[in-house]
Short mmCIF file of C-alpha atoms and ligand atoms in Angstrom, two decimals:
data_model
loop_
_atom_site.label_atom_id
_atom_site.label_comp_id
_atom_site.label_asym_id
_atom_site.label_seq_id
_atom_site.Cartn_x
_atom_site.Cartn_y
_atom_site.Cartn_z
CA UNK A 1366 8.70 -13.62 8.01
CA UNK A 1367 9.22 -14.27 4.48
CA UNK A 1368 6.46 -14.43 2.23
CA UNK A 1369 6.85 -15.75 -1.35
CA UNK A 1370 3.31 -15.24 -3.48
CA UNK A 1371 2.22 -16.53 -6.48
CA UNK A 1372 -1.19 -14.29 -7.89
CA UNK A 1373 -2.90 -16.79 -10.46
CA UNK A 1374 -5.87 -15.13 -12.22
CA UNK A 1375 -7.14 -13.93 -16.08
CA UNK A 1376 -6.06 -10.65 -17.37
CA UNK A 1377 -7.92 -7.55 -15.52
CA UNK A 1378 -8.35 -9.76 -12.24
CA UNK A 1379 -6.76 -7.57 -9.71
CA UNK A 1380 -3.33 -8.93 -9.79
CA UNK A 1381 -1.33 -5.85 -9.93
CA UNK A 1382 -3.49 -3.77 -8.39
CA UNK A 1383 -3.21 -5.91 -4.84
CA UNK A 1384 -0.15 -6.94 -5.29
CA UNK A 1385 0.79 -3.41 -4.90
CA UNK A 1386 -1.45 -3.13 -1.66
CA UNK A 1387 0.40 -6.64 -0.43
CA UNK A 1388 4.20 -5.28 -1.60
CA UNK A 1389 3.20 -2.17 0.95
CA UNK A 1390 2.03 -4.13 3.91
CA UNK A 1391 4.24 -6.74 4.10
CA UNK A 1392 7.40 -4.97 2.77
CA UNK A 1393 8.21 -7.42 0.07
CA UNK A 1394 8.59 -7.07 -4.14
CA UNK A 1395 6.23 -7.28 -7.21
CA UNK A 1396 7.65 -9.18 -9.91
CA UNK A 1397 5.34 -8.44 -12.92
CA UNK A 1398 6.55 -10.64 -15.94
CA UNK A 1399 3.99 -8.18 -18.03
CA UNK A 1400 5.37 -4.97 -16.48
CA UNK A 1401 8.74 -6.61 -17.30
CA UNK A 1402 7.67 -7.07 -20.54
CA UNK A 1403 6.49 -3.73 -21.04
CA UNK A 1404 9.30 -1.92 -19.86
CA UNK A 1405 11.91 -3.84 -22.73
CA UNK A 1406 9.22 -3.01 -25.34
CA UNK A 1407 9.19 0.80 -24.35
CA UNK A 1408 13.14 0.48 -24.58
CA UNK A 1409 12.68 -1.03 -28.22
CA UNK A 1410 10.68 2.31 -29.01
CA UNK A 1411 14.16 4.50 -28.65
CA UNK A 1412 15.73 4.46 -31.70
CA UNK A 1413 18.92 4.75 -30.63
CA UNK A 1414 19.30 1.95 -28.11
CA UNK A 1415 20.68 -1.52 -29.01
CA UNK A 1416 20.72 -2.83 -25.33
CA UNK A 1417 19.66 -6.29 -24.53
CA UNK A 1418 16.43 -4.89 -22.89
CA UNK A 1419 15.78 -3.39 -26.39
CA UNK A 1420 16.56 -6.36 -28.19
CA UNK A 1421 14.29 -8.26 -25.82
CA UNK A 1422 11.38 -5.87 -26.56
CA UNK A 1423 11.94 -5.96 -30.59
CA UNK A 1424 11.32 -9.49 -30.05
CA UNK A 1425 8.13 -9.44 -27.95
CA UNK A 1426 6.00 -6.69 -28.70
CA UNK A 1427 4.00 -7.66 -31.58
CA UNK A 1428 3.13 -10.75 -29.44
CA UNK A 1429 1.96 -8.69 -26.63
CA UNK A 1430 -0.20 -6.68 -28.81
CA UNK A 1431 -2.11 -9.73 -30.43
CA UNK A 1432 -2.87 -11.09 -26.67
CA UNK A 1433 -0.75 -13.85 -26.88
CA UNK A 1434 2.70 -15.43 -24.38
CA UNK A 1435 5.62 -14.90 -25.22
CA UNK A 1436 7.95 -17.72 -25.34
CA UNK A 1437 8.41 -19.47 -22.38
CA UNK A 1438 12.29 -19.84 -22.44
CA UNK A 1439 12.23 -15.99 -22.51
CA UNK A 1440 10.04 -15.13 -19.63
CA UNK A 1441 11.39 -18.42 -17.73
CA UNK A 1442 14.83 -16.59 -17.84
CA UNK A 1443 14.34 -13.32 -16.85
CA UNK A 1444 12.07 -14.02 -14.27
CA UNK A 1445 14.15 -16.25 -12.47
CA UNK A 1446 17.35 -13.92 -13.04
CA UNK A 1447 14.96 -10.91 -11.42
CA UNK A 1448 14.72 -13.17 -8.56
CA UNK A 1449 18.23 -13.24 -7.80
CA UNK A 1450 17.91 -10.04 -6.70
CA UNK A 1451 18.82 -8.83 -3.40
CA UNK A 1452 15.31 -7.11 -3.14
CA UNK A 1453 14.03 -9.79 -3.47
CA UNK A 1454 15.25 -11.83 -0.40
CA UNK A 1455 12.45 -10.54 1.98
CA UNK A 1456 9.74 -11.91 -0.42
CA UNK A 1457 7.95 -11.56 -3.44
CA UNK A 1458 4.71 -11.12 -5.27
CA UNK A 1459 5.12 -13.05 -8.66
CA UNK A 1460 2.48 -11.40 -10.71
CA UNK A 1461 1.76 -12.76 -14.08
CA UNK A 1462 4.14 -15.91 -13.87
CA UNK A 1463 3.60 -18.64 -14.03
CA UNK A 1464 1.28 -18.47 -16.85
CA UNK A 1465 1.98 -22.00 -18.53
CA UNK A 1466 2.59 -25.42 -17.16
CA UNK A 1467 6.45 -25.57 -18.62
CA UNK A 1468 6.81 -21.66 -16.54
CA UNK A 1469 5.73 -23.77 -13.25
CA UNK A 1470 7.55 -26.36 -13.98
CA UNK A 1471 10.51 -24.53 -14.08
CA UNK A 1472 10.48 -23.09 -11.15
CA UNK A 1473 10.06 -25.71 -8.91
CA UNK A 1474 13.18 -27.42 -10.75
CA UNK A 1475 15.03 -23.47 -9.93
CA UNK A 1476 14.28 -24.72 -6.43
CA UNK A 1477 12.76 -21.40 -5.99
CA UNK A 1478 9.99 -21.76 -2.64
CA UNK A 1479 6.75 -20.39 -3.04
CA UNK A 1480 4.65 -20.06 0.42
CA UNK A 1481 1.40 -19.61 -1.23
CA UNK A 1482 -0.49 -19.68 -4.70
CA UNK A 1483 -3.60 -16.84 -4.31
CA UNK A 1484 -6.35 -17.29 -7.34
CA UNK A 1485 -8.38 -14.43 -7.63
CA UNK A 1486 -11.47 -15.60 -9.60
CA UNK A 1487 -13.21 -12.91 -11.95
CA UNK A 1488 -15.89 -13.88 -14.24
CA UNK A 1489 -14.79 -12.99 -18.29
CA UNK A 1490 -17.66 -10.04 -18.73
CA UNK A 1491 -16.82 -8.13 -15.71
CA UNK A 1492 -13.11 -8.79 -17.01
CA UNK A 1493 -13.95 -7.26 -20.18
CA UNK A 1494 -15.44 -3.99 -18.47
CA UNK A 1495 -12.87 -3.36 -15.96
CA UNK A 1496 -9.94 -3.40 -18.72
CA UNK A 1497 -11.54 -0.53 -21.31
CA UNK A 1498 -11.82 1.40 -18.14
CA UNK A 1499 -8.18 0.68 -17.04
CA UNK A 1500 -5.72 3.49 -16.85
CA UNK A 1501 -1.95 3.05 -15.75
CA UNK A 1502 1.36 4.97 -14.91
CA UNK A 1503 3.92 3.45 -17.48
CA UNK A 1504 6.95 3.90 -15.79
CA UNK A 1505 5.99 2.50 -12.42
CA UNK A 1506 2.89 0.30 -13.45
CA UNK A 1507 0.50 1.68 -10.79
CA UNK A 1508 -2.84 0.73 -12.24
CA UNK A 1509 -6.78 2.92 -11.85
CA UNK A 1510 -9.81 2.72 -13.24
CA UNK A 1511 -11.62 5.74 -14.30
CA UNK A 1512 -14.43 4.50 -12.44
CA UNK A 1513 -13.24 1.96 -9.59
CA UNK A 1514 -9.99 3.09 -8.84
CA UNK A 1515 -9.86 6.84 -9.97
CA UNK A 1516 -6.66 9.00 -9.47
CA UNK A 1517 -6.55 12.16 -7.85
CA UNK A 1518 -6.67 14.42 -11.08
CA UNK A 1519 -8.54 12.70 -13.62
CA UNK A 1520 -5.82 10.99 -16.33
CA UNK A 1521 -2.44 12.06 -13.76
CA UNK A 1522 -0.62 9.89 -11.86
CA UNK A 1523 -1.01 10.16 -7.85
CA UNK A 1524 2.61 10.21 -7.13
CA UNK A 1525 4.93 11.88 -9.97
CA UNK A 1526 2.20 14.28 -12.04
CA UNK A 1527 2.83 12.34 -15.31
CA UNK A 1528 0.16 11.53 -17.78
CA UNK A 1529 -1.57 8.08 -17.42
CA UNK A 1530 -1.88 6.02 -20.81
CA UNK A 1531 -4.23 3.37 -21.66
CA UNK A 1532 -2.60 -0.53 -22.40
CA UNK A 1533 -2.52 -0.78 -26.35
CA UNK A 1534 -3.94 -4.52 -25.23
CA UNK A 1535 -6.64 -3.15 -23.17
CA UNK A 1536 -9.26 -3.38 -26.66
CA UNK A 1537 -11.51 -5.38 -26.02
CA UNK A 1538 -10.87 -7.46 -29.41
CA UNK A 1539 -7.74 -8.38 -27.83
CA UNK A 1540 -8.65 -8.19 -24.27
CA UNK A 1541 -10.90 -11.41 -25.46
CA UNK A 1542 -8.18 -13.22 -27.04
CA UNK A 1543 -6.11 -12.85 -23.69
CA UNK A 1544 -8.61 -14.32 -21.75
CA UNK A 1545 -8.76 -17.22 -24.53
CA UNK A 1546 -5.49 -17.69 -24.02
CA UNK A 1547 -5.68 -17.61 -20.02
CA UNK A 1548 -8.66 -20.50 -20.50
CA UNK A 1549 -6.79 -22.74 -22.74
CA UNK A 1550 -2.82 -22.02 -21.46
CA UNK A 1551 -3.08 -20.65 -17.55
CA UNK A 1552 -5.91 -22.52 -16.39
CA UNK A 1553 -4.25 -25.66 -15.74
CA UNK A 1554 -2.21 -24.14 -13.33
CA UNK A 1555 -5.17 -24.10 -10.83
CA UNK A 1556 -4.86 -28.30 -11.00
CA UNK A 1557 -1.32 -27.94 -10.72
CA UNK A 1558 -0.76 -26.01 -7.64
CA UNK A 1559 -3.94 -27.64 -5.70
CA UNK A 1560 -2.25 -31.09 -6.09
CA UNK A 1561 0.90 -30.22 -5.27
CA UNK A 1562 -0.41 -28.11 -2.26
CA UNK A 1563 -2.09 -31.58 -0.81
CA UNK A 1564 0.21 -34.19 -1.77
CA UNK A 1565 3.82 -32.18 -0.63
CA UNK A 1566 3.64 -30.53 3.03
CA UNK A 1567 6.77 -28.75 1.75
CA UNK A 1568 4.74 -27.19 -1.59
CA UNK A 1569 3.26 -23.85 -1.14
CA UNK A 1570 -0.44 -23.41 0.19
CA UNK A 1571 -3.14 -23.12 -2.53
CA UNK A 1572 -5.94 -20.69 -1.60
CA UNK A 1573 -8.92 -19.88 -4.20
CA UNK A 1574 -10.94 -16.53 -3.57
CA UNK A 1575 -13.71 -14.53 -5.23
CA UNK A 1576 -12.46 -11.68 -7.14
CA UNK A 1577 -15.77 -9.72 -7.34
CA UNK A 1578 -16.24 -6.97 -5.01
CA UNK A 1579 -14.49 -3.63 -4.04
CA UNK A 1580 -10.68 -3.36 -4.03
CA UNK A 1581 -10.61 -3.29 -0.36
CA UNK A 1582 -13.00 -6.05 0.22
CA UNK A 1583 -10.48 -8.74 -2.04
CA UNK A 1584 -7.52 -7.03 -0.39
CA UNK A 1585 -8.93 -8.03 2.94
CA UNK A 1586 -9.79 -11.64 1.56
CA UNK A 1587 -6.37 -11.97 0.63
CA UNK A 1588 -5.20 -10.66 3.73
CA UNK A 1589 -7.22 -13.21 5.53
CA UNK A 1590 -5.62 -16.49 3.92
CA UNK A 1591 -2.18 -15.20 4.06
CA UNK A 1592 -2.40 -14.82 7.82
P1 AP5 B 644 0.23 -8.85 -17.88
O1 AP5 B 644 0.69 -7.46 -17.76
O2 AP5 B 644 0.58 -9.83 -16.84
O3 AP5 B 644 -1.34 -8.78 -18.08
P2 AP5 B 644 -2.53 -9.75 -17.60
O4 AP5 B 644 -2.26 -10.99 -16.88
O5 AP5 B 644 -3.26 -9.89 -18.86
O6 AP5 B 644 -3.16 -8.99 -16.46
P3 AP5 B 644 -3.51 -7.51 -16.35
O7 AP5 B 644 -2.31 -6.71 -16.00
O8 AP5 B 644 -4.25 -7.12 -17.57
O9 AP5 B 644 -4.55 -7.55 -15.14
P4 AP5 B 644 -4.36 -7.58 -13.57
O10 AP5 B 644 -4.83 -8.90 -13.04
O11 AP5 B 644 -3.01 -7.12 -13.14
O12 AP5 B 644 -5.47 -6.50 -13.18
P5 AP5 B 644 -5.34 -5.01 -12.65
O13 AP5 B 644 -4.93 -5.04 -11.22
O14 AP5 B 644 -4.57 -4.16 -13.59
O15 AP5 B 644 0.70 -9.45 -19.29
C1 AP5 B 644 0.61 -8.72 -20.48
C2 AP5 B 644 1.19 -9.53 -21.63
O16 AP5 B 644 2.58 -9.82 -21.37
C3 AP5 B 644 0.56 -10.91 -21.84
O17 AP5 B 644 -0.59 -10.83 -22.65
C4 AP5 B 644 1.71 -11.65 -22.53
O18 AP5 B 644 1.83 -11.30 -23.88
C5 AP5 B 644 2.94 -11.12 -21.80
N1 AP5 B 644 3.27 -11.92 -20.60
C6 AP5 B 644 3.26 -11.50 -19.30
N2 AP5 B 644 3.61 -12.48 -18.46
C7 AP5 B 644 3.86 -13.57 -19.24
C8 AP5 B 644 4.24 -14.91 -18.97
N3 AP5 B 644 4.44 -15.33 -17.70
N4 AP5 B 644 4.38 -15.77 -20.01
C9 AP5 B 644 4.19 -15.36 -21.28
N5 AP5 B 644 3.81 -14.12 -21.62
C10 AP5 B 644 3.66 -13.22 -20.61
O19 AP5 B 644 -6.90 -4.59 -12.71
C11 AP5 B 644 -7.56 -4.39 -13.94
C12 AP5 B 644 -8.48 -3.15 -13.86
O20 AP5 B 644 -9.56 -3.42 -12.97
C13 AP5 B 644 -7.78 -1.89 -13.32
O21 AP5 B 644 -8.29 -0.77 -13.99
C14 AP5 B 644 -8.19 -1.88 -11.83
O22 AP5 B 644 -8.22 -0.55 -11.30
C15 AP5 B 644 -9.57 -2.49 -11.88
N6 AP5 B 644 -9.91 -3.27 -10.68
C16 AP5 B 644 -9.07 -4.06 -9.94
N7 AP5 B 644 -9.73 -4.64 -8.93
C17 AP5 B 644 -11.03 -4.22 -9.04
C18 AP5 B 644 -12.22 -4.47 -8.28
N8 AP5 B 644 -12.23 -5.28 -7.22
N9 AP5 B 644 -13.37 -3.87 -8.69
C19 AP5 B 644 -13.37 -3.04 -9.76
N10 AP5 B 644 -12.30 -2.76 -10.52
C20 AP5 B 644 -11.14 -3.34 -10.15
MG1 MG B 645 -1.23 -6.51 -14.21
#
């Protein structure tokens, strides 16, 4: 039973935090474009390493810091290359891509399946208040929230002990550009999968759900219109 998921929704919606629950329960991968991201800009931060992943997150990280995409050609690339992946072959959780209408695009010309496009929908103030309270584990990407979602021992990761950091995004200055650019760029996407979910039997289902509520009550929302 392969399932192949796309999680559309604004910054701070709850996309990596149930995709993480869905990965678990149905044995299949995350594929975070913004953890992707993430993890070439830390590389860029050794100064000693000219790797591609480096050069990759010299490129992108003052873009990521002011809120904005990066270019699509870049994310288009190693998203679908990720995909290739063995790991990936029982499913996936594409979390943060598509994010333009070009991204989309290109993956239905990859001839890459999608079974079903989630939306979690999260109003832009509670948005705003459940990033500053964010916390995550850099080197996996588990996400809290000191309030919501805390961890065990206040600022420490459940799993390995390390130190949680806060997402240099995560201000609210630029937490309100992102979800600018989500309104103006992302958006559109909703349009795009609904249509092609009714006019192609073969597209992926489109399925819309509230966002507000307790962790567990979206999870089981989710859980609902994937079964
Ligand atoms: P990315 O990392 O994808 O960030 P994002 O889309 O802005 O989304 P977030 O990770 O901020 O939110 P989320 O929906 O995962 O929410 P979370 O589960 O953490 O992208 C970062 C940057 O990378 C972009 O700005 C861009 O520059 C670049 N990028 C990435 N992909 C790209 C692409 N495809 N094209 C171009 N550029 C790209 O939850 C948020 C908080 O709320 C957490 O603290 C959590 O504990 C809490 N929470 C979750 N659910 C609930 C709930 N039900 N109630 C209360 N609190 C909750
Ligand atoms: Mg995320």
């Amino acid at each position: 039973m392969v399932k192949r998921i796309i999680l559309l929704g604004a910054p701070g919606s709850g996309k990596g935090t149930q995709s993480q629950k869905l990965c678990k329960h149905y044995d299949i991968v995350q594929v975070s474009s913004g953890d992707m991201l993430r993890a070439a800009v830390k590389a860029s931060e050794n100064p000693d390493s000219n790797s591609t992943l480096a050069q990759l997150g010299h490129k992108v990280k003052a873009v990521m810091a002011a809120g904005e995409l990066v270019a699509d050609n870049i994310i288009i690339d190693l998203v679908k290359e990720r995909l290739t992946h063995a790991e990936c072959q029982n499913g996936f959780i594409l979390d943060g891509f598509p994010r333009t209408l070009d991204q989309a695009r290109a993956l239905l010309e990859a001839g890459i399946d999608i079974d079903y496009v989630v939306e979690i929908a999260v109003d832009d103030e509670e948005i705003v208040h459940r990033l500053s309270g964010r916390r995550v584990h850099q080197s996996s990407g588990r996400v809290y929230h000191v309030d919501y979602n805390p961890p065990q021992v206040s600022d420490t990761d459940d799993v390995t002990g390390e130190k949680l950091i806060q997402r240099e995004d995560d201000k609210e200055e630029t937490v309100r550009n992102r979800l600018k650019v989500y309104h103006d760029q992302t958006k559109p996407l909703i349009n795009f999968y609904q249509s092609l979910s009714q006019s192609n039997n073969r597209g992926p289902r489109y399925y819309a759900i509230s966002g507000i509520g307790s962790i567990d009550e979206i999870y089981a929302r989710i859980l609902e219109v994937l079964e």
